[in-house]
Short mmCIF file of C-alpha atoms in Angstrom, two decimals:
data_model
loop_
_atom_site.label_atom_id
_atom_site.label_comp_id
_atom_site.label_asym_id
_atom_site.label_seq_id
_atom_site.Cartn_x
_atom_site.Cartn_y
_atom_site.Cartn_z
CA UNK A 1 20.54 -18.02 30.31
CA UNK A 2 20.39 -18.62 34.08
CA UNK A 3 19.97 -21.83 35.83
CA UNK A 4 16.80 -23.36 35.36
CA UNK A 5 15.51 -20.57 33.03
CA UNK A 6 13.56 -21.31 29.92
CA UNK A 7 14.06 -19.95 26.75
CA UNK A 8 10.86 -17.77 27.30
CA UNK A 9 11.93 -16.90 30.78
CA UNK A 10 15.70 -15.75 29.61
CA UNK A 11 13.88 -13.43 27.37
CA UNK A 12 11.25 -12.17 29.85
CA UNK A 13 14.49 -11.28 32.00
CA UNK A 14 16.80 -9.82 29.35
CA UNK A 15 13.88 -7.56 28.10
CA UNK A 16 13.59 -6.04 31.85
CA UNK A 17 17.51 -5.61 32.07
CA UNK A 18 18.14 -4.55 29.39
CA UNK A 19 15.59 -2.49 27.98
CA UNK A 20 13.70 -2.06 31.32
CA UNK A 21 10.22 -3.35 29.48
CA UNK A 22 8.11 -5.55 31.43
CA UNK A 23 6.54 -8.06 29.45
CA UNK A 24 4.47 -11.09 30.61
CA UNK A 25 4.81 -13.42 27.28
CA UNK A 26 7.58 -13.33 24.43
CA UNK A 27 5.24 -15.22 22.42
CA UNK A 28 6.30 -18.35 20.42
CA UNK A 29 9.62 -18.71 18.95
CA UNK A 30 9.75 -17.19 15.90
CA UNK A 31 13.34 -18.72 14.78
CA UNK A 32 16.27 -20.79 16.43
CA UNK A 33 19.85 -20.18 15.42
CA UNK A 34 22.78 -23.07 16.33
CA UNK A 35 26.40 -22.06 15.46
CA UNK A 36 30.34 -22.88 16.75
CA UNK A 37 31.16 -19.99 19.21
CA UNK A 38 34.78 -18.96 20.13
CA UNK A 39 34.58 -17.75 23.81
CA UNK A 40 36.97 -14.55 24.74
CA UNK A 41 39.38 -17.40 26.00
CA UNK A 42 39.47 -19.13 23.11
CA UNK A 43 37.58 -21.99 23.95
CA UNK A 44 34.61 -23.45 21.48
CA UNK A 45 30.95 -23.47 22.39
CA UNK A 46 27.93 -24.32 20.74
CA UNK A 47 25.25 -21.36 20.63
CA UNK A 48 21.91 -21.82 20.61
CA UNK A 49 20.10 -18.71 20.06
CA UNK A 50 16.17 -18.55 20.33
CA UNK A 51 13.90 -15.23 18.63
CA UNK A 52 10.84 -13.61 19.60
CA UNK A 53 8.49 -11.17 18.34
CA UNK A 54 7.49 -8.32 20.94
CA UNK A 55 5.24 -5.77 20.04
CA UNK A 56 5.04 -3.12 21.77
CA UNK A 57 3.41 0.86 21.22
CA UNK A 58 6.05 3.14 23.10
CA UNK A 59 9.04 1.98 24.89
CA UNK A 60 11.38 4.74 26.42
CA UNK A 61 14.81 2.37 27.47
CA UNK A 62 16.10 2.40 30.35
CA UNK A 63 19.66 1.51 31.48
CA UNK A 64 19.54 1.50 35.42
CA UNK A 65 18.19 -2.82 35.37
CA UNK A 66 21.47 -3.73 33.14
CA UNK A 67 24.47 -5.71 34.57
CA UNK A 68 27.55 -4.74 34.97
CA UNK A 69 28.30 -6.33 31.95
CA UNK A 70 25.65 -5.15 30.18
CA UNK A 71 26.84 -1.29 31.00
CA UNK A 72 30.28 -1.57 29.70
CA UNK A 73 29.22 -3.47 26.31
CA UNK A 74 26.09 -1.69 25.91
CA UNK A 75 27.38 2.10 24.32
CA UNK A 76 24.23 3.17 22.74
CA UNK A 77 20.76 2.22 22.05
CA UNK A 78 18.05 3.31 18.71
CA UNK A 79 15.01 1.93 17.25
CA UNK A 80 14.99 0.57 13.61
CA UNK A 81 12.92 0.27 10.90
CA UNK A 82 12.63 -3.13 8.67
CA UNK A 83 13.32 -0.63 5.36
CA UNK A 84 16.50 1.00 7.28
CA UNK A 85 17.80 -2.89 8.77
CA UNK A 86 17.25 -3.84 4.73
CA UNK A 87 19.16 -0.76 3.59
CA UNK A 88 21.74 -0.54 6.46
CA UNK A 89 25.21 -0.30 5.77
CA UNK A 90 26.07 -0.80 9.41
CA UNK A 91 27.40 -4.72 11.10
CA UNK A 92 24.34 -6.20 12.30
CA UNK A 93 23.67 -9.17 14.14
CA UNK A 94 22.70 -11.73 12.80
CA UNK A 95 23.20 -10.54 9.27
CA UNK A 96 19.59 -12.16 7.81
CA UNK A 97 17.70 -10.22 10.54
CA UNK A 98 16.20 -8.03 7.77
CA UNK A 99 15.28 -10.88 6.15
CA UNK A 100 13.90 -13.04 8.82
CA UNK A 101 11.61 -10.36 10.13
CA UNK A 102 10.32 -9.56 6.65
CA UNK A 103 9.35 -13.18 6.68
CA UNK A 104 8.06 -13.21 10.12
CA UNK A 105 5.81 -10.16 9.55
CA UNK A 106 4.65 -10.95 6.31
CA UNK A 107 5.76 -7.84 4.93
CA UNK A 108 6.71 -7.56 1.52
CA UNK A 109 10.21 -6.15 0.23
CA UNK A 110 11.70 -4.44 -2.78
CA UNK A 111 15.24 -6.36 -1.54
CA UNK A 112 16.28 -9.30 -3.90
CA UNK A 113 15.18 -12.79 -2.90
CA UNK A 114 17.13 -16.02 -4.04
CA UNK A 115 13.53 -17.71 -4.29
CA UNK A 116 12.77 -14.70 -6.90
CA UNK A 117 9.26 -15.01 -5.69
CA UNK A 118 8.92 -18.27 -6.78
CA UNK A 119 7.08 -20.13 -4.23
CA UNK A 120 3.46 -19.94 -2.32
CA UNK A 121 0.80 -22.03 -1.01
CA UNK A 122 -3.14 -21.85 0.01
CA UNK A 123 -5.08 -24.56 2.17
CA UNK A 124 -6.20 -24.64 5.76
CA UNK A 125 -3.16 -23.71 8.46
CA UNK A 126 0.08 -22.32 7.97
CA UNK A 127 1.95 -21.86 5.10
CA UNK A 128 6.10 -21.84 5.38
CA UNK A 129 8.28 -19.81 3.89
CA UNK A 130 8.69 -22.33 0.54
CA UNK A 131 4.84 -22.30 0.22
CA UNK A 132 4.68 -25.64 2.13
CA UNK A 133 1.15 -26.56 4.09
CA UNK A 134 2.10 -27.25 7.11
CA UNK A 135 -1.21 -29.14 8.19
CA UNK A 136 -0.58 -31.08 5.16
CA UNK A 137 2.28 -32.22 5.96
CA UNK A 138 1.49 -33.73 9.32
CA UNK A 139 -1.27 -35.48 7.82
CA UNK A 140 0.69 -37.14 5.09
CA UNK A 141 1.45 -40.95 5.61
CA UNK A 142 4.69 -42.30 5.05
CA UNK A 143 4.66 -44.09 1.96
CA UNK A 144 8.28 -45.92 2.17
CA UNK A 145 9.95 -43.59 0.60
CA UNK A 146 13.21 -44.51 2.33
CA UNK A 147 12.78 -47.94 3.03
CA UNK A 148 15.35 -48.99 -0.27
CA UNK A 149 18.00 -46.60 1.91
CA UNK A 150 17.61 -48.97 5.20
CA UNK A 151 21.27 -51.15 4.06
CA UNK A 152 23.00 -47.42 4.18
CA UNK A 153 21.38 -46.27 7.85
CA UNK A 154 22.22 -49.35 10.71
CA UNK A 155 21.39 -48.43 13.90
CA UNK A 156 23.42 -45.87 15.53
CA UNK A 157 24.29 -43.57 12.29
CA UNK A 158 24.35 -39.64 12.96
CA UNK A 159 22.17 -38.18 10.49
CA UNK A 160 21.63 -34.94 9.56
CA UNK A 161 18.23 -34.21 7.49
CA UNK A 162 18.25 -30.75 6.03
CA UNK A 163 14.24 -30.14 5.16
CA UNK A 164 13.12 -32.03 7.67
CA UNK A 165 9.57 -30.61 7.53
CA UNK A 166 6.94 -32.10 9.94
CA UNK A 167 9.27 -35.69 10.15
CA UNK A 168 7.87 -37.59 7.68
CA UNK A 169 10.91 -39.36 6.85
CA UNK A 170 12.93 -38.57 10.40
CA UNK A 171 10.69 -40.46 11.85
CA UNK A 172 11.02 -43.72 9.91
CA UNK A 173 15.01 -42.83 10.71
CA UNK A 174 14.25 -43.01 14.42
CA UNK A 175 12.89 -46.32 13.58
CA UNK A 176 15.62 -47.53 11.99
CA UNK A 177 17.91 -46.80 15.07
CA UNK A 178 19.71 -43.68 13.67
CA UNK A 179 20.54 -40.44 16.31
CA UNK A 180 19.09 -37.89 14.24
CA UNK A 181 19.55 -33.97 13.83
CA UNK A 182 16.38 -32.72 11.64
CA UNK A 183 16.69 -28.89 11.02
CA UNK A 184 14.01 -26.82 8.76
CA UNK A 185 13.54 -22.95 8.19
CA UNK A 186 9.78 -23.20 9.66
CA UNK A 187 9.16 -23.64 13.23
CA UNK A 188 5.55 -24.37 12.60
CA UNK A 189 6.71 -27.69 11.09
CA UNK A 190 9.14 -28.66 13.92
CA UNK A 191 6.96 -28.76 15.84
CA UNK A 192 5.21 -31.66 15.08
CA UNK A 193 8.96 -33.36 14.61
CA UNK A 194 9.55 -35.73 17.64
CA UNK A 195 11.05 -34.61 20.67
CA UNK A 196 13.76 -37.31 20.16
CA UNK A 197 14.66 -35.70 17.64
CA UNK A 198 17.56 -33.06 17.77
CA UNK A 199 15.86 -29.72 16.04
CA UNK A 200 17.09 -26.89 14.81
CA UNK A 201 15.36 -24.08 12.94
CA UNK A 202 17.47 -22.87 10.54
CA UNK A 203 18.05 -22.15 6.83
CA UNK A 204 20.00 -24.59 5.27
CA UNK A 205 22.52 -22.43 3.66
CA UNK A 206 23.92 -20.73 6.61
CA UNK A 207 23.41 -23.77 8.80
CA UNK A 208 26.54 -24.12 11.13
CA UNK A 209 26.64 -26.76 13.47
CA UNK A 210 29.01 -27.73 16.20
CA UNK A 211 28.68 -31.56 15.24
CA UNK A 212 29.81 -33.61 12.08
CA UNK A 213 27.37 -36.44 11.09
CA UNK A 214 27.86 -39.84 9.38
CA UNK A 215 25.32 -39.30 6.94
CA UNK A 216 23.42 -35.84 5.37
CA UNK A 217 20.18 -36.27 3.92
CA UNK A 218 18.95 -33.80 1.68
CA UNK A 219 15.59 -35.10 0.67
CA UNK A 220 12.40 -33.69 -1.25
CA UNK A 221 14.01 -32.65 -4.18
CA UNK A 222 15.60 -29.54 -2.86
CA UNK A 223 18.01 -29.71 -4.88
CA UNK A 224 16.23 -29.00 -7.61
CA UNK A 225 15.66 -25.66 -6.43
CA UNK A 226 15.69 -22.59 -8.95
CA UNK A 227 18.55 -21.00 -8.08
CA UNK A 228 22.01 -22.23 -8.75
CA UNK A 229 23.86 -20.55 -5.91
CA UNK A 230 21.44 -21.82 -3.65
CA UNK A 231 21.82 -25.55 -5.21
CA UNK A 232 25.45 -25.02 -4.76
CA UNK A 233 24.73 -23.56 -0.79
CA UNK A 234 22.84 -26.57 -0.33
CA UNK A 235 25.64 -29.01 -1.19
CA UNK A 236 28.22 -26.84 0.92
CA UNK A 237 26.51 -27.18 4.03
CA UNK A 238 25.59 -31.25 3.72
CA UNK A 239 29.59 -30.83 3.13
CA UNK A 240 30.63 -28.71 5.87
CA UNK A 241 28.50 -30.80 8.09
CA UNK A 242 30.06 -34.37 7.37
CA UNK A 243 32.94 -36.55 9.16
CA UNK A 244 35.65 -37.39 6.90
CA UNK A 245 34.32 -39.87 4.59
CA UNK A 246 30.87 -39.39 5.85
CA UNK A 247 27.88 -39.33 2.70
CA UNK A 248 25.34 -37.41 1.50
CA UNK A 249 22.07 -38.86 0.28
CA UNK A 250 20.08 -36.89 -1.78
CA UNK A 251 16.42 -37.27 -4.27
CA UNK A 252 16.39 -35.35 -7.26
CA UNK A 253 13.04 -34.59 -9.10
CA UNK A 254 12.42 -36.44 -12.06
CA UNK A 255 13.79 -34.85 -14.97
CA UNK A 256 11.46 -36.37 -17.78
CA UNK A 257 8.56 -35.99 -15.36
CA UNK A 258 9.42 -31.96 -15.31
CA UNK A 259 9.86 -31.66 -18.78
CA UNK A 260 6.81 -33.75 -20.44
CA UNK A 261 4.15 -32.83 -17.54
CA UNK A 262 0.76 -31.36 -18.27
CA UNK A 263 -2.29 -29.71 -16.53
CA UNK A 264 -4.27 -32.47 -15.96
CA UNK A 265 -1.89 -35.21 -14.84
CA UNK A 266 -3.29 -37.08 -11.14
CA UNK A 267 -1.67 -39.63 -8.87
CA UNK A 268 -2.33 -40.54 -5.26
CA UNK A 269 -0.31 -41.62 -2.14
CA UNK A 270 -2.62 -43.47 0.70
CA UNK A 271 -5.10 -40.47 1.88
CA UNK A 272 -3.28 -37.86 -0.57
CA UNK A 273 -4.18 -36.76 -4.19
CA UNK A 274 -2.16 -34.73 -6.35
CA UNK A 275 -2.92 -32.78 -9.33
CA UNK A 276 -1.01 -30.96 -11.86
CA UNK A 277 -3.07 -26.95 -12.16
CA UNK A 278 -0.97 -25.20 -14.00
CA UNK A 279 2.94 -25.83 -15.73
CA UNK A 280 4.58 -22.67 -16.96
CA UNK A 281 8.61 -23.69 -18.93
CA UNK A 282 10.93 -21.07 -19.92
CA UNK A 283 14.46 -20.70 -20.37
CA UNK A 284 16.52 -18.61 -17.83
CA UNK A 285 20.46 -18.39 -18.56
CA UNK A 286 20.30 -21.08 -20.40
CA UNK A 287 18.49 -23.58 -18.16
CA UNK A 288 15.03 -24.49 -18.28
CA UNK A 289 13.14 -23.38 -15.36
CA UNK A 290 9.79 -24.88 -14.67
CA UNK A 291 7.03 -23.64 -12.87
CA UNK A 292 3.98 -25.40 -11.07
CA UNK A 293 1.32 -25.08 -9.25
CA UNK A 294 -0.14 -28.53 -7.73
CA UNK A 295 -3.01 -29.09 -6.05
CA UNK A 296 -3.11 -31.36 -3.18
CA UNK A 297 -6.74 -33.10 -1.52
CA UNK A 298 -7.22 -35.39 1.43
CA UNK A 299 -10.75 -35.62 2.33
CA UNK A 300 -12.66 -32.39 2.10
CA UNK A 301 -9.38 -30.17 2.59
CA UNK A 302 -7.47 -28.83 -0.26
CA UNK A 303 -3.86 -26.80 -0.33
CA UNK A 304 -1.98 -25.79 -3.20
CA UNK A 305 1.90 -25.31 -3.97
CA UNK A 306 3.21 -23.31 -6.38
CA UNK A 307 7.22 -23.48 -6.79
CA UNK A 308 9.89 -23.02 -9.27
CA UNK A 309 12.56 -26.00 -10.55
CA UNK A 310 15.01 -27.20 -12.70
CA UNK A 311 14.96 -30.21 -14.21
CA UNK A 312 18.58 -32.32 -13.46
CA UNK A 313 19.81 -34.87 -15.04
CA UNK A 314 22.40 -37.64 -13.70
CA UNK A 315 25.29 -35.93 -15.39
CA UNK A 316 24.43 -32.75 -14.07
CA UNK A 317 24.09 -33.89 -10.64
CA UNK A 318 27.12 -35.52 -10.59
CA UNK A 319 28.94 -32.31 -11.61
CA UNK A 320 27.46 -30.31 -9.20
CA UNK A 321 28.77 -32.71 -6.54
CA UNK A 322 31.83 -32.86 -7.63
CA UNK A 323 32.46 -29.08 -7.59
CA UNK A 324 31.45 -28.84 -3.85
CA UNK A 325 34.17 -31.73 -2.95
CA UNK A 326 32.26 -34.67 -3.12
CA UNK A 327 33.31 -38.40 -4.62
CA UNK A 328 32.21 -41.99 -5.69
CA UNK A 329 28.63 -40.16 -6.88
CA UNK A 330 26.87 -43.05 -7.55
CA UNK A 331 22.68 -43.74 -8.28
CA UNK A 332 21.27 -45.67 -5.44
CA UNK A 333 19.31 -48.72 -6.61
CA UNK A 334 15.25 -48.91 -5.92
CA UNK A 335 13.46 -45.63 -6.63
CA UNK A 336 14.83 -43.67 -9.50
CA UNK A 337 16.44 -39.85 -8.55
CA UNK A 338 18.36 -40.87 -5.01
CA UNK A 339 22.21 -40.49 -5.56
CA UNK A 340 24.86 -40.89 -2.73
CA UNK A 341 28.32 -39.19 -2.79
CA UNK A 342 31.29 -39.62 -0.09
CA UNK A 343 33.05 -36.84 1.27
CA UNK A 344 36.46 -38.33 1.28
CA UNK A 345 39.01 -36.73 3.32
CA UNK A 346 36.29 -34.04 4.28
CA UNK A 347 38.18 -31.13 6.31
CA UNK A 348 36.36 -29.45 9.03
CA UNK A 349 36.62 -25.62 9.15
#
């Protein structure tokens, strides 16, 4: 980027360089992409890395707008298809980009998916890639959910929350006094995070940050997600991301409540009620997998979720710390299903 240049500016520019198309509007970002970069000279940087879907009907490139630069890096230039990016055996940059635009687009794919098809959502607004409303989200009220946490957040601690949604809970952190880092895979729900707030939109597995963090939250019960690798990529990056002897706090679904559940079952949070629709349990290598669909009502509106777990239980949590480096995995007292876990003598790649 040049001085003074927006992110929608930079890409207005680099369009006309280097592909000599003219454009008035990128559009809205589509994805944002923070990583450590080593410089030609060896020195470290942070990237930050914007995306933007252009549309366009013909576009014969031209060459005679790029830098000097551009000309000696640039050797050739072809369009692509999403099937040939999925299919590609080629190095391509960034390596989800397949994968992102399928998501973007809507477009659906024969490639495998960790999710395994396992989540959706319906309601008014936009749904994320998890099935998530997003308009539901903003209108839910904090409920305390974090309040018991309070003695292990004083003012001043670096938090990381991976799942940050629409801020629910990093708000209530900003209130506490924390410096917080909130990153989520839908920019749709960032952007009704705080502008104090440091986001980044990101998947959580390949999240890599510059900065290490007193404290990781992983919140929501993600970590009762389906699929065991992504469990496991989940814990590696709150791990990755932490000063030495930083912690990770995380909420685990209840296991009983997973298990026992039926169609039928109700509960409500301030404005918000919940209902169980449907409950399908099977095994799947060995581990029960359960899947849901709930049904969600405040006023008139209506969304539902549908989403594969597993039920975990403190054992089995504990384990799965343990094997991505972390110690001291203790319950937290209050709320049952929040555990924390120390990194000690974490070592920063």
């Amino acid at each position: 980027m040049e001085a003074g240049e927006t992110f929608e500016q930079a890409a207005i520019r680099e369009l006309r360089e280097e592909m000599g198309l003219v454009v008035q509007d990128p559009g809205s970002q589509v994805r944002q992409r923070v990583f450590p970069l080593t410089l030609p000279n060896g020195e470290v940087v942070e990237a930050d890395e914007r995306f933007f879907i252009v549309r366009v009907k013909d576009c014969v490139v031209r060459d005679d707008m790029r830098t000097a630069m551009e000309k000696r890096v640039i050797a050739e230039h072809r369009w692509w298809t999403l099937a040939e990016l999925q299919s590609t055996q080629e190095t391509v940059w960034p390596k989800d980009v397949a994968e992102m635009l399928q998501n973007v687009l809507g477009v659906a794919s024969d490639a495998p998916r960790h999710d395994g098809g396992a989540f959706s959502g319906t309601g008014p607004g936009v749904q994320a890639r998890d099935g998530c409303s997003v308009e539901l989200y903003r209108r839910a009220r904090y409920a305390g959910e974090i309040e018991h946490l309070r003695p292990l957040l004083p003012a001043g601690t670096r938090v990381l929350e991976l799942g940050c949604g629409t801020g629910l809970l990093t708000h209530r952190l900003l209130d506490f006094g924390c410096e917080v880092t909130g990153v989520d895979n839908s920019p749709e729900m960032l952007a009704h995070v705080s502008s104090q707030v440091r986001r980044v939109c990101a998947d959580i597995e390949s999240l890599e940050l510059a900065d290490r963090y007193d404290l990781v939250l992983l919140p929501s019960g993600l970590i009762n997600h389906a699929d065991g690798e992504v469990r496991r990529a989940f814990l590696a990056a709150a791990r990755r991301h932490l000063s030495s002897h930083g912690q990770l706090i995380l909420k685990c679904q209840d296991a009983n409540w997973l298990r026992m559940a039926e169609p039928g079952w109700r509960a409500t949070s301030g404005p918000l009620s919940m209902e169980l629709l449907r409950v399908e349990r099977r095994k799947t290598n060995g581990q029960l997998e359960v899947r849901m669909t709930l049904q969600y009502t405040i006023e008139s509106d209506m969304w539902t979720h549908s989403f594969s777990v597993v039920p975990l239980e403190e054992r089995a949590i504990q384990s799965l710390l343990a094997a991505e480096g972390f110690n001291r995995q203790v319950a937290i007292e209050g709320p049952p299903g929040w555990f924390v876990a120390e990194a000690t003598d974490c070592v920063v790649n």
